[in-house]
Amino acid sequence: MKTATFFSRALLAGLGLTCALAQAVELKVLSGNGSRPAVIALVKQFEQATGHKVSVDFFVNPDVKKKIEAGEYFDVTVLNPPVLDELIQQGKVAANSRAVIGRIGLGAAIKAGAPKPDISTPEGFKKTMLSINSVAYPGDGASGIYFVNLLDRMGIGAEMKPKLRPMPGEYNVEVVATGTVDMVVVVASRIYGVPGVDMLGLIPKELQTWIGFATGVNPQSKHAEAARALTRFLTTPPADAVLKPIGIEPFVE
């Protein structure tokens, strides 16, 4: 706790942010599921350093977009860049608040303790897909859509169809931990921190796609200063100490 508080206070000082406890507010964040571990960890440090309270609701990106378009209140949102940019075009997110957090590829995980199949090469990944009984993926998320299309491109879409288990974004890794499904393929950051699963690693680079995470502020935020402080906290280089261990890497668009 002391280490985390020291880190977050140092980060705030480096950013030139001073948020007195007497001015503490409560911020609402609407976030895509892929960035869940990073958002949870950084929000906790932000709260410790500033005294602000932050509530975060996680959904798949399309659902976050629909909620914002329907008028649901938020102060900060974390989404894939293309989805965030659509909301900026609609005036739902302030263009001058847009900032990129990082990116990560797709990964795979199995139940903890189960034999680990090879997914290190395209051939190994294909063989593993054909040998397992079931594989979960986010039914409505960008990573899930890519995964299903990838199977078609690999020529095994028809064979894999009976094995596919589309799941809600908030529960696609957990079904592997319970043994309900043999494997999950999802944006890799979603796997980190889920008990009862073993990370196999990223899928082969020849088959990979990169999912970006970006953040922005509601132009109608009741707490604009604190909201912008949170976005800076999420996207400044010192935050890499939290992002890199869960596989999220910085990138330039």
PDB file of C-alpha atoms in Angstrom:
ATOM      1  CA  MET A   1       0.000   0.000   0.000  1.00  0.00           C
ATOM      2  CA  LYS A   2       2.770   2.453   0.915  1.00  0.00           C
ATOM      3  CA  THR A   3       4.662   1.633  -2.286  1.00  0.00           C
ATOM      4  CA  ALA A   4       1.601   2.165  -4.447  1.00  0.00           C
ATOM      5  CA  THR A   5       0.792   5.448  -2.708  1.00  0.00           C
ATOM      6  CA  PHE A   6       4.365   6.664  -3.103  1.00  0.00           C
ATOM      7  CA  PHE A   7       4.362   5.742  -6.778  1.00  0.00           C
ATOM      8  CA  SER A   8       1.043   7.447  -7.466  1.00  0.00           C
ATOM      9  CA  ARG A   9       1.953  10.613  -5.536  1.00  0.00           C
ATOM     10  CA  ALA A  10       5.263  10.780  -7.401  1.00  0.00           C
ATOM     11  CA  LEU A  11       3.411  10.341 -10.665  1.00  0.00           C
ATOM     12  CA  LEU A  12       0.990  13.123  -9.805  1.00  0.00           C
ATOM     13  CA  ALA A  13       3.833  15.399  -8.829  1.00  0.00           C
ATOM     14  CA  GLY A  14       5.561  14.665 -12.122  1.00  0.00           C
ATOM     15  CA  LEU A  15       2.372  15.576 -13.942  1.00  0.00           C
ATOM     16  CA  GLY A  16       2.000  18.790 -12.012  1.00  0.00           C
ATOM     17  CA  LEU A  17      -1.302  17.609 -10.546  1.00  0.00           C
ATOM     18  CA  THR A  18      -2.346  18.834  -7.139  1.00  0.00           C
ATOM     19  CA  CYS A  19      -5.701  17.558  -5.949  1.00  0.00           C
ATOM     20  CA  ALA A  20      -6.466  18.511  -2.383  1.00  0.00           C
ATOM     21  CA  LEU A  21      -8.504  16.055  -0.365  1.00  0.00           C
ATOM     22  CA  ALA A  22     -10.909  18.868   0.562  1.00  0.00           C
ATOM     23  CA  GLN A  23     -11.835  19.121  -3.129  1.00  0.00           C
ATOM     24  CA  ALA A  24     -12.391  15.403  -3.605  1.00  0.00           C
ATOM     25  CA  VAL A  25     -15.132  14.449  -6.057  1.00  0.00           C
ATOM     26  CA  GLU A  26     -16.589  11.218  -7.415  1.00  0.00           C
ATOM     27  CA  LEU A  27     -15.861  10.370 -11.040  1.00  0.00           C
ATOM     28  CA  LYS A  28     -17.705   7.852 -13.191  1.00  0.00           C
ATOM     29  CA  VAL A  29     -15.772   5.865 -15.799  1.00  0.00           C
ATOM     30  CA  LEU A  30     -17.298   3.787 -18.588  1.00  0.00           C
ATOM     31  CA  SER A  31     -14.696   1.372 -19.931  1.00  0.00           C
ATOM     32  CA  GLY A  32     -14.309  -1.440 -22.423  1.00  0.00           C
ATOM     33  CA  ASN A  33     -13.484  -4.839 -20.898  1.00  0.00           C
ATOM     34  CA  GLY A  34     -10.102  -5.284 -22.552  1.00  0.00           C
ATOM     35  CA  SER A  35      -8.381  -2.703 -20.391  1.00  0.00           C
ATOM     36  CA  ARG A  36     -10.008  -3.894 -17.143  1.00  0.00           C
ATOM     37  CA  PRO A  37      -6.857  -4.901 -15.158  1.00  0.00           C
ATOM     38  CA  ALA A  38      -4.986  -1.710 -16.077  1.00  0.00           C
ATOM     39  CA  VAL A  39      -7.924   0.580 -15.373  1.00  0.00           C
ATOM     40  CA  ILE A  40      -8.620  -1.057 -12.012  1.00  0.00           C
ATOM     41  CA  ALA A  41      -4.985  -0.804 -10.897  1.00  0.00           C
ATOM     42  CA  LEU A  42      -4.429   2.781 -12.049  1.00  0.00           C
ATOM     43  CA  VAL A  43      -7.768   4.027 -10.732  1.00  0.00           C
ATOM     44  CA  LYS A  44      -6.919   2.621  -7.302  1.00  0.00           C
ATOM     45  CA  GLN A  45      -3.618   4.509  -7.297  1.00  0.00           C
ATOM     46  CA  PHE A  46      -5.334   7.673  -8.514  1.00  0.00           C
ATOM     47  CA  GLU A  47      -7.810   7.438  -5.633  1.00  0.00           C
ATOM     48  CA  GLN A  48      -5.029   6.932  -3.091  1.00  0.00           C
ATOM     49  CA  ALA A  49      -3.057   9.903  -4.387  1.00  0.00           C
ATOM     50  CA  THR A  50      -5.882  12.400  -4.860  1.00  0.00           C
ATOM     51  CA  GLY A  51      -8.678  11.511  -2.473  1.00  0.00           C
ATOM     52  CA  HIS A  52     -11.085  11.393  -5.401  1.00  0.00           C
ATOM     53  CA  LYS A  53     -13.450   8.432  -5.690  1.00  0.00           C
ATOM     54  CA  VAL A  54     -13.813   6.647  -9.027  1.00  0.00           C
ATOM     55  CA  SER A  55     -16.539   4.188  -9.968  1.00  0.00           C
ATOM     56  CA  VAL A  56     -15.887   2.089 -13.080  1.00  0.00           C
ATOM     57  CA  ASP A  57     -18.405   0.124 -15.117  1.00  0.00           C
ATOM     58  CA  PHE A  58     -17.014  -2.356 -17.664  1.00  0.00           C
ATOM     59  CA  PHE A  59     -18.787  -3.501 -20.818  1.00  0.00           C
ATOM     60  CA  VAL A  60     -17.791  -4.551 -24.331  1.00  0.00           C
ATOM     61  CA  ASN A  61     -16.895  -1.528 -26.465  1.00  0.00           C
ATOM     62  CA  PRO A  62     -20.112  -1.501 -28.547  1.00  0.00           C
ATOM     63  CA  ASP A  63     -22.215  -1.461 -25.371  1.00  0.00           C
ATOM     64  CA  VAL A  64     -20.205   1.409 -23.886  1.00  0.00           C
ATOM     65  CA  LYS A  65     -20.728   3.326 -27.112  1.00  0.00           C
ATOM     66  CA  LYS A  66     -24.478   2.671 -27.037  1.00  0.00           C
ATOM     67  CA  LYS A  67     -24.747   3.806 -23.415  1.00  0.00           C
ATOM     68  CA  ILE A  68     -22.917   7.055 -24.139  1.00  0.00           C
ATOM     69  CA  GLU A  69     -24.962   7.684 -27.282  1.00  0.00           C
ATOM     70  CA  ALA A  70     -28.133   7.091 -25.249  1.00  0.00           C
ATOM     71  CA  GLY A  71     -27.092   9.804 -22.808  1.00  0.00           C
ATOM     72  CA  GLU A  72     -25.754   7.827 -19.845  1.00  0.00           C
ATOM     73  CA  TYR A  73     -23.635  10.113 -17.693  1.00  0.00           C
ATOM     74  CA  PHE A  74     -19.872   9.579 -17.443  1.00  0.00           C
ATOM     75  CA  ASP A  75     -16.811  11.668 -16.704  1.00  0.00           C
ATOM     76  CA  VAL A  76     -14.151   9.554 -18.441  1.00  0.00           C
ATOM     77  CA  THR A  77     -14.327   6.713 -20.940  1.00  0.00           C
ATOM     78  CA  VAL A  78     -11.733   4.119 -21.995  1.00  0.00           C
ATOM     79  CA  LEU A  79     -12.342   2.530 -25.394  1.00  0.00           C
ATOM     80  CA  ASN A  80     -10.703   1.195 -28.533  1.00  0.00           C
ATOM     81  CA  PRO A  81      -9.505   4.237 -30.548  1.00  0.00           C
ATOM     82  CA  PRO A  82     -11.911   3.781 -33.497  1.00  0.00           C
ATOM     83  CA  VAL A  83     -14.907   3.614 -31.138  1.00  0.00           C
ATOM     84  CA  LEU A  84     -13.684   6.614 -29.147  1.00  0.00           C
ATOM     85  CA  ASP A  85     -13.180   8.579 -32.367  1.00  0.00           C
ATOM     86  CA  GLU A  86     -16.782   7.935 -33.416  1.00  0.00           C
ATOM     87  CA  LEU A  87     -17.956   9.410 -30.129  1.00  0.00           C
ATOM     88  CA  ILE A  88     -15.653  12.393 -30.615  1.00  0.00           C
ATOM     89  CA  GLN A  89     -17.212  13.004 -34.034  1.00  0.00           C
ATOM     90  CA  GLN A  90     -20.626  12.962 -32.379  1.00  0.00           C
ATOM     91  CA  GLY A  91     -19.501  15.486 -29.766  1.00  0.00           C
ATOM     92  CA  LYS A  92     -19.938  12.931 -26.956  1.00  0.00           C
ATOM     93  CA  VAL A  93     -16.222  13.007 -26.030  1.00  0.00           C
ATOM     94  CA  ALA A  94     -14.026  16.127 -26.014  1.00  0.00           C
ATOM     95  CA  ALA A  95     -11.582  15.952 -28.930  1.00  0.00           C
ATOM     96  CA  ASN A  96      -8.844  17.784 -27.032  1.00  0.00           C
ATOM     97  CA  SER A  97      -9.015  15.227 -24.218  1.00  0.00           C
ATOM     98  CA  ARG A  98      -8.228  12.191 -26.401  1.00  0.00           C
ATOM     99  CA  ALA A  99      -5.131  10.289 -25.290  1.00  0.00           C
ATOM    100  CA  VAL A 100      -3.782   6.820 -26.107  1.00  0.00           C
ATOM    101  CA  ILE A 101      -3.071   4.424 -23.237  1.00  0.00           C
ATOM    102  CA  GLY A 102      -1.429   1.561 -25.140  1.00  0.00           C
ATOM    103  CA  ARG A 103      -2.099  -1.572 -27.134  1.00  0.00           C
ATOM    104  CA  ILE A 104      -2.069  -5.333 -26.692  1.00  0.00           C
ATOM    105  CA  GLY A 105      -2.579  -8.417 -28.830  1.00  0.00           C
ATOM    106  CA  LEU A 106      -4.809 -11.453 -28.502  1.00  0.00           C
ATOM    107  CA  GLY A 107      -3.826 -14.153 -26.051  1.00  0.00           C
ATOM    108  CA  ALA A 108      -5.057 -17.561 -24.958  1.00  0.00           C
ATOM    109  CA  ALA A 109      -5.562 -19.152 -21.558  1.00  0.00           C
ATOM    110  CA  ILE A 110      -6.554 -22.540 -20.130  1.00  0.00           C
ATOM    111  CA  LYS A 111      -7.638 -23.799 -16.720  1.00  0.00           C
ATOM    112  CA  ALA A 112      -4.811 -23.607 -14.183  1.00  0.00           C
ATOM    113  CA  GLY A 113      -2.887 -26.876 -14.003  1.00  0.00           C
ATOM    114  CA  ALA A 114      -4.162 -28.291 -17.301  1.00  0.00           C
ATOM    115  CA  PRO A 115      -1.587 -29.483 -19.869  1.00  0.00           C
ATOM    116  CA  LYS A 116      -0.360 -26.537 -21.908  1.00  0.00           C
ATOM    117  CA  PRO A 117      -0.783 -26.936 -25.668  1.00  0.00           C
ATOM    118  CA  ASP A 118       1.500 -25.249 -28.177  1.00  0.00           C
ATOM    119  CA  ILE A 119       0.262 -21.985 -29.707  1.00  0.00           C
ATOM    120  CA  SER A 120       3.695 -20.531 -30.496  1.00  0.00           C
ATOM    121  CA  THR A 121       3.457 -21.005 -34.268  1.00  0.00           C
ATOM    122  CA  PRO A 122       0.591 -20.749 -36.771  1.00  0.00           C
ATOM    123  CA  GLU A 123       0.775 -24.523 -37.240  1.00  0.00           C
ATOM    124  CA  GLY A 124       0.761 -25.152 -33.501  1.00  0.00           C
ATOM    125  CA  PHE A 125      -2.116 -22.743 -32.952  1.00  0.00           C
ATOM    126  CA  LYS A 126      -4.166 -24.389 -35.712  1.00  0.00           C
ATOM    127  CA  LYS A 127      -3.476 -27.882 -34.371  1.00  0.00           C
ATOM    128  CA  THR A 128      -4.436 -26.792 -30.857  1.00  0.00           C
ATOM    129  CA  MET A 129      -7.668 -25.205 -32.040  1.00  0.00           C
ATOM    130  CA  LEU A 130      -8.673 -28.394 -33.820  1.00  0.00           C
ATOM    131  CA  SER A 131      -7.782 -30.601 -30.837  1.00  0.00           C
ATOM    132  CA  ILE A 132      -9.668 -28.793 -28.060  1.00  0.00           C
ATOM    133  CA  ASN A 133     -13.327 -29.420 -27.266  1.00  0.00           C
ATOM    134  CA  SER A 134     -14.422 -25.826 -26.669  1.00  0.00           C
ATOM    135  CA  VAL A 135     -13.074 -22.284 -26.835  1.00  0.00           C
ATOM    136  CA  ALA A 136     -14.604 -19.146 -25.362  1.00  0.00           C
ATOM    137  CA  TYR A 137     -14.322 -15.670 -26.832  1.00  0.00           C
ATOM    138  CA  PRO A 138     -16.111 -12.319 -26.329  1.00  0.00           C
ATOM    139  CA  GLY A 139     -19.195 -12.595 -28.493  1.00  0.00           C
ATOM    140  CA  ASP A 140     -19.637  -8.863 -29.100  1.00  0.00           C
ATOM    141  CA  GLY A 141     -16.111  -7.491 -28.658  1.00  0.00           C
ATOM    142  CA  ALA A 142     -13.578  -6.475 -31.294  1.00  0.00           C
ATOM    143  CA  SER A 143     -11.228  -9.290 -30.293  1.00  0.00           C
ATOM    144  CA  GLY A 144     -13.990 -11.880 -30.626  1.00  0.00           C
ATOM    145  CA  ILE A 145     -15.006 -10.691 -34.079  1.00  0.00           C
ATOM    146  CA  TYR A 146     -11.374 -10.830 -35.195  1.00  0.00           C
ATOM    147  CA  PHE A 147     -10.923 -14.331 -33.749  1.00  0.00           C
ATOM    148  CA  VAL A 148     -13.919 -15.808 -35.595  1.00  0.00           C
ATOM    149  CA  ASN A 149     -12.789 -14.217 -38.864  1.00  0.00           C
ATOM    150  CA  LEU A 150      -9.264 -15.515 -38.248  1.00  0.00           C
ATOM    151  CA  LEU A 151     -10.532 -19.091 -37.990  1.00  0.00           C
ATOM    152  CA  ASP A 152     -12.228 -18.655 -41.360  1.00  0.00           C
ATOM    153  CA  ARG A 153      -9.016 -17.293 -42.895  1.00  0.00           C
ATOM    154  CA  MET A 154      -7.124 -20.281 -41.506  1.00  0.00           C
ATOM    155  CA  GLY A 155      -9.584 -22.577 -43.257  1.00  0.00           C
ATOM    156  CA  ILE A 156     -10.979 -24.146 -40.072  1.00  0.00           C
ATOM    157  CA  GLY A 157     -14.044 -21.989 -39.466  1.00  0.00           C
ATOM    158  CA  ALA A 158     -16.554 -24.751 -40.253  1.00  0.00           C
ATOM    159  CA  GLU A 159     -14.731 -27.322 -38.110  1.00  0.00           C
ATOM    160  CA  MET A 160     -14.466 -24.891 -35.202  1.00  0.00           C
ATOM    161  CA  LYS A 161     -18.068 -23.664 -35.267  1.00  0.00           C
ATOM    162  CA  PRO A 162     -19.446 -26.397 -32.932  1.00  0.00           C
ATOM    163  CA  LYS A 163     -16.613 -25.700 -30.486  1.00  0.00           C
ATOM    164  CA  LEU A 164     -17.049 -21.933 -30.244  1.00  0.00           C
ATOM    165  CA  ARG A 165     -18.565 -20.486 -27.084  1.00  0.00           C
ATOM    166  CA  PRO A 166     -19.360 -16.766 -27.463  1.00  0.00           C
ATOM    167  CA  MET A 167     -19.484 -15.215 -23.987  1.00  0.00           C
ATOM    168  CA  PRO A 168     -20.293 -11.868 -22.403  1.00  0.00           C
ATOM    169  CA  GLY A 169     -17.247  -9.616 -22.187  1.00  0.00           C
ATOM    170  CA  GLU A 170     -17.299  -9.642 -18.404  1.00  0.00           C
ATOM    171  CA  TYR A 171     -17.305 -13.437 -18.135  1.00  0.00           C
ATOM    172  CA  ASN A 172     -15.298 -14.983 -20.963  1.00  0.00           C
ATOM    173  CA  VAL A 173     -12.104 -15.817 -19.040  1.00  0.00           C
ATOM    174  CA  GLU A 174     -13.846 -16.929 -15.859  1.00  0.00           C
ATOM    175  CA  VAL A 175     -15.632 -19.816 -17.619  1.00  0.00           C
ATOM    176  CA  VAL A 176     -12.221 -21.346 -18.274  1.00  0.00           C
ATOM    177  CA  ALA A 177     -11.319 -21.127 -14.587  1.00  0.00           C
ATOM    178  CA  THR A 178     -14.451 -23.117 -13.705  1.00  0.00           C
ATOM    179  CA  GLY A 179     -13.675 -25.763 -16.332  1.00  0.00           C
ATOM    180  CA  THR A 180     -16.867 -25.035 -18.264  1.00  0.00           C
ATOM    181  CA  VAL A 181     -14.804 -24.253 -21.381  1.00  0.00           C
ATOM    182  CA  ASP A 182     -11.354 -25.591 -22.276  1.00  0.00           C
ATOM    183  CA  MET A 183      -9.742 -22.392 -23.559  1.00  0.00           C
ATOM    184  CA  VAL A 184     -10.358 -18.693 -24.087  1.00  0.00           C
ATOM    185  CA  VAL A 185      -8.977 -16.444 -26.823  1.00  0.00           C
ATOM    186  CA  VAL A 186      -9.349 -12.774 -25.986  1.00  0.00           C
ATOM    187  CA  VAL A 187      -7.396  -9.535 -25.741  1.00  0.00           C
ATOM    188  CA  ALA A 188      -4.544 -10.676 -23.511  1.00  0.00           C
ATOM    189  CA  SER A 189      -4.834  -7.988 -20.846  1.00  0.00           C
ATOM    190  CA  ARG A 190      -8.264  -9.378 -19.979  1.00  0.00           C
ATOM    191  CA  ILE A 191      -6.609 -12.648 -18.860  1.00  0.00           C
ATOM    192  CA  TYR A 192      -4.203 -11.155 -16.324  1.00  0.00           C
ATOM    193  CA  GLY A 193      -5.373 -11.218 -12.726  1.00  0.00           C
ATOM    194  CA  VAL A 194      -8.128 -13.797 -13.232  1.00  0.00           C
ATOM    195  CA  PRO A 195      -7.608 -16.590 -10.685  1.00  0.00           C
ATOM    196  CA  GLY A 196      -7.743 -20.194 -11.811  1.00  0.00           C
ATOM    197  CA  VAL A 197      -6.343 -19.738 -15.325  1.00  0.00           C
ATOM    198  CA  ASP A 198      -2.909 -20.156 -16.898  1.00  0.00           C
ATOM    199  CA  MET A 199      -1.858 -17.736 -19.610  1.00  0.00           C
ATOM    200  CA  LEU A 200      -0.487 -19.542 -22.670  1.00  0.00           C
ATOM    201  CA  GLY A 201       0.808 -16.331 -24.230  1.00  0.00           C
ATOM    202  CA  LEU A 202      -0.025 -14.249 -27.254  1.00  0.00           C
ATOM    203  CA  ILE A 203      -1.188 -15.938 -30.436  1.00  0.00           C
ATOM    204  CA  PRO A 204       1.509 -16.104 -33.166  1.00  0.00           C
ATOM    205  CA  LYS A 205       2.554 -12.769 -34.641  1.00  0.00           C
ATOM    206  CA  GLU A 206       1.601 -13.961 -38.133  1.00  0.00           C
ATOM    207  CA  LEU A 207      -2.007 -14.256 -36.927  1.00  0.00           C
ATOM    208  CA  GLN A 208      -2.005 -11.346 -34.501  1.00  0.00           C
ATOM    209  CA  THR A 209      -4.004  -8.158 -34.359  1.00  0.00           C
ATOM    210  CA  TRP A 210      -3.395  -5.263 -32.010  1.00  0.00           C
ATOM    211  CA  ILE A 211      -6.162  -3.808 -29.883  1.00  0.00           C
ATOM    212  CA  GLY A 212      -5.607  -0.224 -28.775  1.00  0.00           C
ATOM    213  CA  PHE A 213      -6.901   1.518 -25.664  1.00  0.00           C
ATOM    214  CA  ALA A 214      -7.578   5.253 -25.560  1.00  0.00           C
ATOM    215  CA  THR A 215      -9.335   7.592 -23.169  1.00  0.00           C
ATOM    216  CA  GLY A 216     -11.302  10.806 -23.272  1.00  0.00           C
ATOM    217  CA  VAL A 217     -13.468  13.127 -21.187  1.00  0.00           C
ATOM    218  CA  ASN A 218     -17.161  13.900 -21.398  1.00  0.00           C
ATOM    219  CA  PRO A 219     -17.453  17.555 -22.526  1.00  0.00           C
ATOM    220  CA  GLN A 220     -20.390  17.802 -20.097  1.00  0.00           C
ATOM    221  CA  SER A 221     -18.462  16.369 -17.140  1.00  0.00           C
ATOM    222  CA  LYS A 222     -19.400  17.968 -13.824  1.00  0.00           C
ATOM    223  CA  HIS A 223     -15.808  17.504 -12.675  1.00  0.00           C
ATOM    224  CA  ALA A 224     -13.793  18.354 -15.780  1.00  0.00           C
ATOM    225  CA  GLU A 225     -10.529  19.189 -13.984  1.00  0.00           C
ATOM    226  CA  ALA A 226     -10.480  15.933 -12.027  1.00  0.00           C
ATOM    227  CA  ALA A 227     -11.569  13.974 -15.122  1.00  0.00           C
ATOM    228  CA  ARG A 228      -8.703  15.369 -17.172  1.00  0.00           C
ATOM    229  CA  ALA A 229      -6.323  14.643 -14.302  1.00  0.00           C
ATOM    230  CA  LEU A 230      -7.437  11.014 -14.430  1.00  0.00           C
ATOM    231  CA  THR A 231      -6.866  10.750 -18.194  1.00  0.00           C
ATOM    232  CA  ARG A 232      -3.360  12.169 -17.784  1.00  0.00           C
ATOM    233  CA  PHE A 233      -2.750   9.679 -14.986  1.00  0.00           C
ATOM    234  CA  LEU A 234      -3.795   6.807 -17.266  1.00  0.00           C
ATOM    235  CA  THR A 235      -1.618   7.850 -20.202  1.00  0.00           C
ATOM    236  CA  THR A 236       1.618   9.288 -18.843  1.00  0.00           C
ATOM    237  CA  PRO A 237       4.826   7.184 -19.202  1.00  0.00           C
ATOM    238  CA  PRO A 238       5.206   6.410 -15.444  1.00  0.00           C
ATOM    239  CA  ALA A 239       1.965   4.432 -15.708  1.00  0.00           C
ATOM    240  CA  ASP A 240       3.952   1.920 -17.787  1.00  0.00           C
ATOM    241  CA  ALA A 241       5.041   0.373 -14.477  1.00  0.00           C
ATOM    242  CA  VAL A 242       1.451  -0.856 -14.193  1.00  0.00           C
ATOM    243  CA  LEU A 243       0.717  -1.432 -17.882  1.00  0.00           C
ATOM    244  CA  LYS A 244       3.784  -3.427 -18.975  1.00  0.00           C
ATOM    245  CA  PRO A 245       3.426  -6.311 -16.470  1.00  0.00           C
ATOM    246  CA  ILE A 246      -0.028  -7.061 -17.890  1.00  0.00           C
ATOM    247  CA  GLY A 247       1.244  -6.891 -21.456  1.00  0.00           C
ATOM    248  CA  ILE A 248       0.015  -3.446 -22.500  1.00  0.00           C
ATOM    249  CA  GLU A 249       2.700  -1.636 -24.470  1.00  0.00           C
ATOM    250  CA  PRO A 250       2.930   2.014 -25.554  1.00  0.00           C
ATOM    251  CA  PHE A 251       2.575   2.847 -29.244  1.00  0.00           C
ATOM    252  CA  VAL A 252       2.375   5.784 -31.585  1.00  0.00           C
ATOM    253  CA  GLU A 253      -0.573   5.943 -33.949  1.00  0.00           C
TER     254      GLU A 253
END
